[in-house]
PDB file of C-alpha atoms in Angstrom:
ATOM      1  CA  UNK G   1       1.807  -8.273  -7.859  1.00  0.00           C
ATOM      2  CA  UNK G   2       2.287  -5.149  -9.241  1.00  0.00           C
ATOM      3  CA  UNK G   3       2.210  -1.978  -7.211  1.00  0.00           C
ATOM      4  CA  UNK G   4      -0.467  -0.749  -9.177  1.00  0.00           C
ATOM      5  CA  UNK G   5      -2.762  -3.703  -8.168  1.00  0.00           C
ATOM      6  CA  UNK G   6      -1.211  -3.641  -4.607  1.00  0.00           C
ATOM      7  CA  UNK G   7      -2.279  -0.214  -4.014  1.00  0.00           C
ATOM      8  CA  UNK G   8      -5.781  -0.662  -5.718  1.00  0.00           C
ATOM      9  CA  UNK G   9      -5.897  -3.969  -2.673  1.00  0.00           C
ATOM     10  CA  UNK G  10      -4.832  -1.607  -0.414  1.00  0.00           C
ATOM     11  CA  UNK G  11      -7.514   1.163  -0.984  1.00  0.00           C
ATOM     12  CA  UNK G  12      -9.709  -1.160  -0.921  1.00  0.00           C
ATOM     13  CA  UNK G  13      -9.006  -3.137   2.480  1.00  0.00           C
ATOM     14  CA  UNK G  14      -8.629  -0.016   4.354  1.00  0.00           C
ATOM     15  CA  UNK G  15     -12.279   1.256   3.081  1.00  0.00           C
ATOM     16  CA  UNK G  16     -13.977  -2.032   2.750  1.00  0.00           C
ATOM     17  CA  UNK G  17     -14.315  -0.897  -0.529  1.00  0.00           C
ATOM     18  CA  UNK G  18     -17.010   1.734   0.253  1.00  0.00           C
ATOM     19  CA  UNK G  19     -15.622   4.706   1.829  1.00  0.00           C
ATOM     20  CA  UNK G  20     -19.028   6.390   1.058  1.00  0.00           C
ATOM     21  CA  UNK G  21     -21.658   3.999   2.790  1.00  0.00           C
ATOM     22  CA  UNK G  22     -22.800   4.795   6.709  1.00  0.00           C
ATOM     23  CA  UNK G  23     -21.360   3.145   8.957  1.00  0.00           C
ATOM     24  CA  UNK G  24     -24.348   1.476  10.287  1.00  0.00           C
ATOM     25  CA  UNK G  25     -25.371  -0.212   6.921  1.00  0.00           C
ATOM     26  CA  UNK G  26     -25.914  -3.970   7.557  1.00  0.00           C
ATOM     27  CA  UNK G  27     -23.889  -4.424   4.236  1.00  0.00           C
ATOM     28  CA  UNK G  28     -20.430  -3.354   5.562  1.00  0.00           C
ATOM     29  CA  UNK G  29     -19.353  -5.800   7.689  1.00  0.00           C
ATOM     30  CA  UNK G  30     -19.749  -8.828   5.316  1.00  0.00           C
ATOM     31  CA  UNK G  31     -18.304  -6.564   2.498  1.00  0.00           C
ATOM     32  CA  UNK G  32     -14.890  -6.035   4.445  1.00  0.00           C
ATOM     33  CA  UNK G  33     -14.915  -9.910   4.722  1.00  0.00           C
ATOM     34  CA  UNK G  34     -15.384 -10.457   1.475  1.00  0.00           C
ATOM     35  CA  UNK G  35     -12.922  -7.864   0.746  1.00  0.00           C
ATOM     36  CA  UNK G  36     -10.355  -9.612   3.356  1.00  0.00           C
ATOM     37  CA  UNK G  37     -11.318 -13.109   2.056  1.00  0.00           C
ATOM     38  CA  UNK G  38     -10.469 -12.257  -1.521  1.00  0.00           C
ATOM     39  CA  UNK G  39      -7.564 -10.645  -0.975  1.00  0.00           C
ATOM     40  CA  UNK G  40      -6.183 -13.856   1.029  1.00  0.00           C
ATOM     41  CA  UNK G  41      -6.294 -15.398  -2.451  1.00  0.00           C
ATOM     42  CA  UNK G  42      -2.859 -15.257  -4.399  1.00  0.00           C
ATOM     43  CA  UNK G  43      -5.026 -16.056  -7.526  1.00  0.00           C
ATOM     44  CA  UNK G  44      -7.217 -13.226  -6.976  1.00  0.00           C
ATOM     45  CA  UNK G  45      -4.726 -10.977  -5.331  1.00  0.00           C
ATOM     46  CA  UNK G  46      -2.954 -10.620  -8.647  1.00  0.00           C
ATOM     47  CA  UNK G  47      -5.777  -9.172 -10.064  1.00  0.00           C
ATOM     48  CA  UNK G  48      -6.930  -5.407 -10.399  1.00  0.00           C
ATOM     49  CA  UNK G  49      -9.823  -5.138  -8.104  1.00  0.00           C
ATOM     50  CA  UNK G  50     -12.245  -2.802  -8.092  1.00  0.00           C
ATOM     51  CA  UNK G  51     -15.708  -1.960  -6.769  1.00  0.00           C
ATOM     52  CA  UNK G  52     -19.471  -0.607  -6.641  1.00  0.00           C
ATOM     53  CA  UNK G  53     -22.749  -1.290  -5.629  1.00  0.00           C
ATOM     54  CA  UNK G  54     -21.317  -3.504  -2.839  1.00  0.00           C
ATOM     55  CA  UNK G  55     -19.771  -6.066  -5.358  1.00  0.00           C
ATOM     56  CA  UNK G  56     -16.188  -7.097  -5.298  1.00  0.00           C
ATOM     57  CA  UNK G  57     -14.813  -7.516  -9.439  1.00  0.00           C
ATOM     58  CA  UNK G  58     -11.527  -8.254 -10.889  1.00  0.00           C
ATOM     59  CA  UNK G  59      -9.797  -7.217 -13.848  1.00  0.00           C
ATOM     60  CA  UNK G  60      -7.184  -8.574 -15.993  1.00  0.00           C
ATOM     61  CA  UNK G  61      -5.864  -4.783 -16.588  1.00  0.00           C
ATOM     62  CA  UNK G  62      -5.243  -2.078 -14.731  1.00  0.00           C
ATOM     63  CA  UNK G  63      -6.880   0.877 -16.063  1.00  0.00           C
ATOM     64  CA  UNK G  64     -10.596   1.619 -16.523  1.00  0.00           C
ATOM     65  CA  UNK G  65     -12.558   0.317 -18.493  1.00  0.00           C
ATOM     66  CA  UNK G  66     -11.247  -2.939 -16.884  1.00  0.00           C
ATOM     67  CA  UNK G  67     -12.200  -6.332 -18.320  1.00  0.00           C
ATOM     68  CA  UNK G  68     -15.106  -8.252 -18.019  1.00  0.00           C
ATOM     69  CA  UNK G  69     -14.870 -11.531 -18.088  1.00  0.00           C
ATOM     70  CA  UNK G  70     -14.118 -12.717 -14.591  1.00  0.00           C
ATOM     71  CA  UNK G  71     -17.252 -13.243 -12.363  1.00  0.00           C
ATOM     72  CA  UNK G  72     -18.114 -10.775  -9.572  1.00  0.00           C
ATOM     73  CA  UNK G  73     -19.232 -11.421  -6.217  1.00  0.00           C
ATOM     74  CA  UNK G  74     -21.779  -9.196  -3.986  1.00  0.00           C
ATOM     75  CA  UNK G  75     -23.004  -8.888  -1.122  1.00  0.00           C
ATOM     76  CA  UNK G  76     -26.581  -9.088  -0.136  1.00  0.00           C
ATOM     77  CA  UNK G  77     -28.705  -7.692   2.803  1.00  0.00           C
ATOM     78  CA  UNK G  78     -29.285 -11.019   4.988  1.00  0.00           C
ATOM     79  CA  UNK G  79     -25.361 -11.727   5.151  1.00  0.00           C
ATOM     80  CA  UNK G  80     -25.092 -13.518   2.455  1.00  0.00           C
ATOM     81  CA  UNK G  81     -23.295 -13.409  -1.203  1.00  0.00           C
ATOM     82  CA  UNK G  82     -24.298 -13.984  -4.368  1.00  0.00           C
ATOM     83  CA  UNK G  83     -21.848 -15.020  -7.235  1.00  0.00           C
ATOM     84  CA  UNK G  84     -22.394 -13.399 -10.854  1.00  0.00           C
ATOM     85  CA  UNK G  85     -20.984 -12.756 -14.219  1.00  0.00           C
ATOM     86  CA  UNK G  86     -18.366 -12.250 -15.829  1.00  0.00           C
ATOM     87  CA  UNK G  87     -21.124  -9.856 -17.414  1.00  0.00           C
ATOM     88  CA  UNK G  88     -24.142  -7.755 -16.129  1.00  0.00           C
ATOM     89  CA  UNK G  89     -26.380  -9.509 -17.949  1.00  0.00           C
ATOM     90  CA  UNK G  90     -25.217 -12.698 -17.127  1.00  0.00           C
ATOM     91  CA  UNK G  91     -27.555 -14.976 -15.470  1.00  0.00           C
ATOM     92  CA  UNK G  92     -26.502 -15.679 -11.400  1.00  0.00           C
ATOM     93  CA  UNK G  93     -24.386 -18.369 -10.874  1.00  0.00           C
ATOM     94  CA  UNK G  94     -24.766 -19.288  -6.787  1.00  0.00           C
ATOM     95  CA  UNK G  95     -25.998 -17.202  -3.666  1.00  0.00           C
ATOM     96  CA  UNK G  96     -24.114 -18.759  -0.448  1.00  0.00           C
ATOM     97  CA  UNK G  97     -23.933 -17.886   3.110  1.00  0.00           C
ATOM     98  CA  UNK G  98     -19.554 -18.126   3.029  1.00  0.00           C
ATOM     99  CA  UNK G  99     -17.130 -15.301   1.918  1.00  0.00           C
ATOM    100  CA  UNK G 100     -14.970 -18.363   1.333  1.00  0.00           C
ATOM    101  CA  UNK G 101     -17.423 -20.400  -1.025  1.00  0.00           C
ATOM    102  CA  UNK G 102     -18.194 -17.406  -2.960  1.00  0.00           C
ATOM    103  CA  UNK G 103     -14.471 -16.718  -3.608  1.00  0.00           C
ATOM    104  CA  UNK G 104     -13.886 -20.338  -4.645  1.00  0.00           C
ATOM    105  CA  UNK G 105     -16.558 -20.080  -7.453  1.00  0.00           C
ATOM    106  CA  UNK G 106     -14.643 -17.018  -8.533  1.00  0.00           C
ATOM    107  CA  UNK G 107     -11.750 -19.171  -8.463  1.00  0.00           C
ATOM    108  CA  UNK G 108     -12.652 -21.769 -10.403  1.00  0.00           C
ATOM    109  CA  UNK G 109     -14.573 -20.005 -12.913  1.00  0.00           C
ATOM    110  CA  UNK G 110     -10.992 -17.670 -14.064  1.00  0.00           C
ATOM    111  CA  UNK G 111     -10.138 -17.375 -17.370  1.00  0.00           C
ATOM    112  CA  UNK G 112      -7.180 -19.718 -18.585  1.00  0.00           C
ATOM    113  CA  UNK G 113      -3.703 -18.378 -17.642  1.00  0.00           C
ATOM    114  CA  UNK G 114      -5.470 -15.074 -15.707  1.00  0.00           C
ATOM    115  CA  UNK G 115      -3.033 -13.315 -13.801  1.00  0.00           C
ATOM    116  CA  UNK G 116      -1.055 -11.161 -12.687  1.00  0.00           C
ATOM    117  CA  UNK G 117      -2.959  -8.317 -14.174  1.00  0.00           C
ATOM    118  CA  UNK G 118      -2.057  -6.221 -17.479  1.00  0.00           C
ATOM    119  CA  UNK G 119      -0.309  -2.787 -16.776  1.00  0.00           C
ATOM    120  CA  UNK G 120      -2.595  -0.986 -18.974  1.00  0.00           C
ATOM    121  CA  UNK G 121      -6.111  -0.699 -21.004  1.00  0.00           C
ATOM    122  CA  UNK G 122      -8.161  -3.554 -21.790  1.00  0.00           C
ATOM    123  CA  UNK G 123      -7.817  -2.545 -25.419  1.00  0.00           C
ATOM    124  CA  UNK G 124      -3.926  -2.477 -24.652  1.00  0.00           C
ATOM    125  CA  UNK G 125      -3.925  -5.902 -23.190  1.00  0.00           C
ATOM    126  CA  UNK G 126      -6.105  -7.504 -26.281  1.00  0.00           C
ATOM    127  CA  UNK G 127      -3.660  -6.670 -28.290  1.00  0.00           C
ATOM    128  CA  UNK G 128      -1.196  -7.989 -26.451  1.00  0.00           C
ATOM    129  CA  UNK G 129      -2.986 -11.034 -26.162  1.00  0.00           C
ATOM    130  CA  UNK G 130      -3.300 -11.276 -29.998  1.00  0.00           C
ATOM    131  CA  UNK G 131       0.490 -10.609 -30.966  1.00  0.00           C
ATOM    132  CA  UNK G 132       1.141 -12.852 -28.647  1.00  0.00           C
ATOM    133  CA  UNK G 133      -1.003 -15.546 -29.915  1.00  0.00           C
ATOM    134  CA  UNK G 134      -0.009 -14.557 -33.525  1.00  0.00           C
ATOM    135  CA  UNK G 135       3.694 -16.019 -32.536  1.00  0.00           C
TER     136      UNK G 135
END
């Protein structure tokens, strides 16, 4: 893990990702265990993670823009999480009651050989990708 991505993991566990929201919002305590059930994940700990709107994403790169082709997972109002992506306007993929299960769907839904994240742009790590593919 790079210390890039560790400190992005780091921001992010020690503000449950958002540092903004009241305290009392009924969305921050399953966010911070999403957050903390994620991070347990050495798949998904190698990946740039990043948030908004009380969804948890991952990117193969470090800098913004960040890729977009790894599902996200949110959190919604009742406790629960629902599992989307890799794009906005892709269609939702599960809603479950478990940190846990939503992070394995992530998990099994990653890119091939995804990981440990690109130092860099996403335009810097496609082409990357396609000099390395051109060998």
């Amino acid at each position: 893990m790079t210390k890039t991505v560790a400190t992005a993991w780091l921001k992010i566990l020690n503000t449950a990702g958002e540092p903004s929201r009241p305290k009392g919002s009924p969305l921050l305590e399953p966010f911070a265990k999403l957050v903390r059930v994620a991070h347990a994940e050495p798949l998904l700990r190698q990946l740039h993670p990043w948030t908004g709107m009380w969804e948890l994403h991952f990117s193969r790169c470090t800098e913004p823009r960040y890729t977009w082709d790894i599902p996200y997972i949110g959190t919604l109002r009742n406790g629960w999480y629902y599992v989307e992506g890799p794009r906005r306007s892709s269609p939702r993929i599960a809603e479950t009651n478990s940190a846990q299960a939503a992070v394995a769907i992530v998990i099994e839904r990653l890119p091939p050989h995804c990981g440990p994240a690109f130092i860099g742009s996403p335009e810097a790590l496609a082409a990357y990708e396609a000099a390395r593919n051109d060998r």
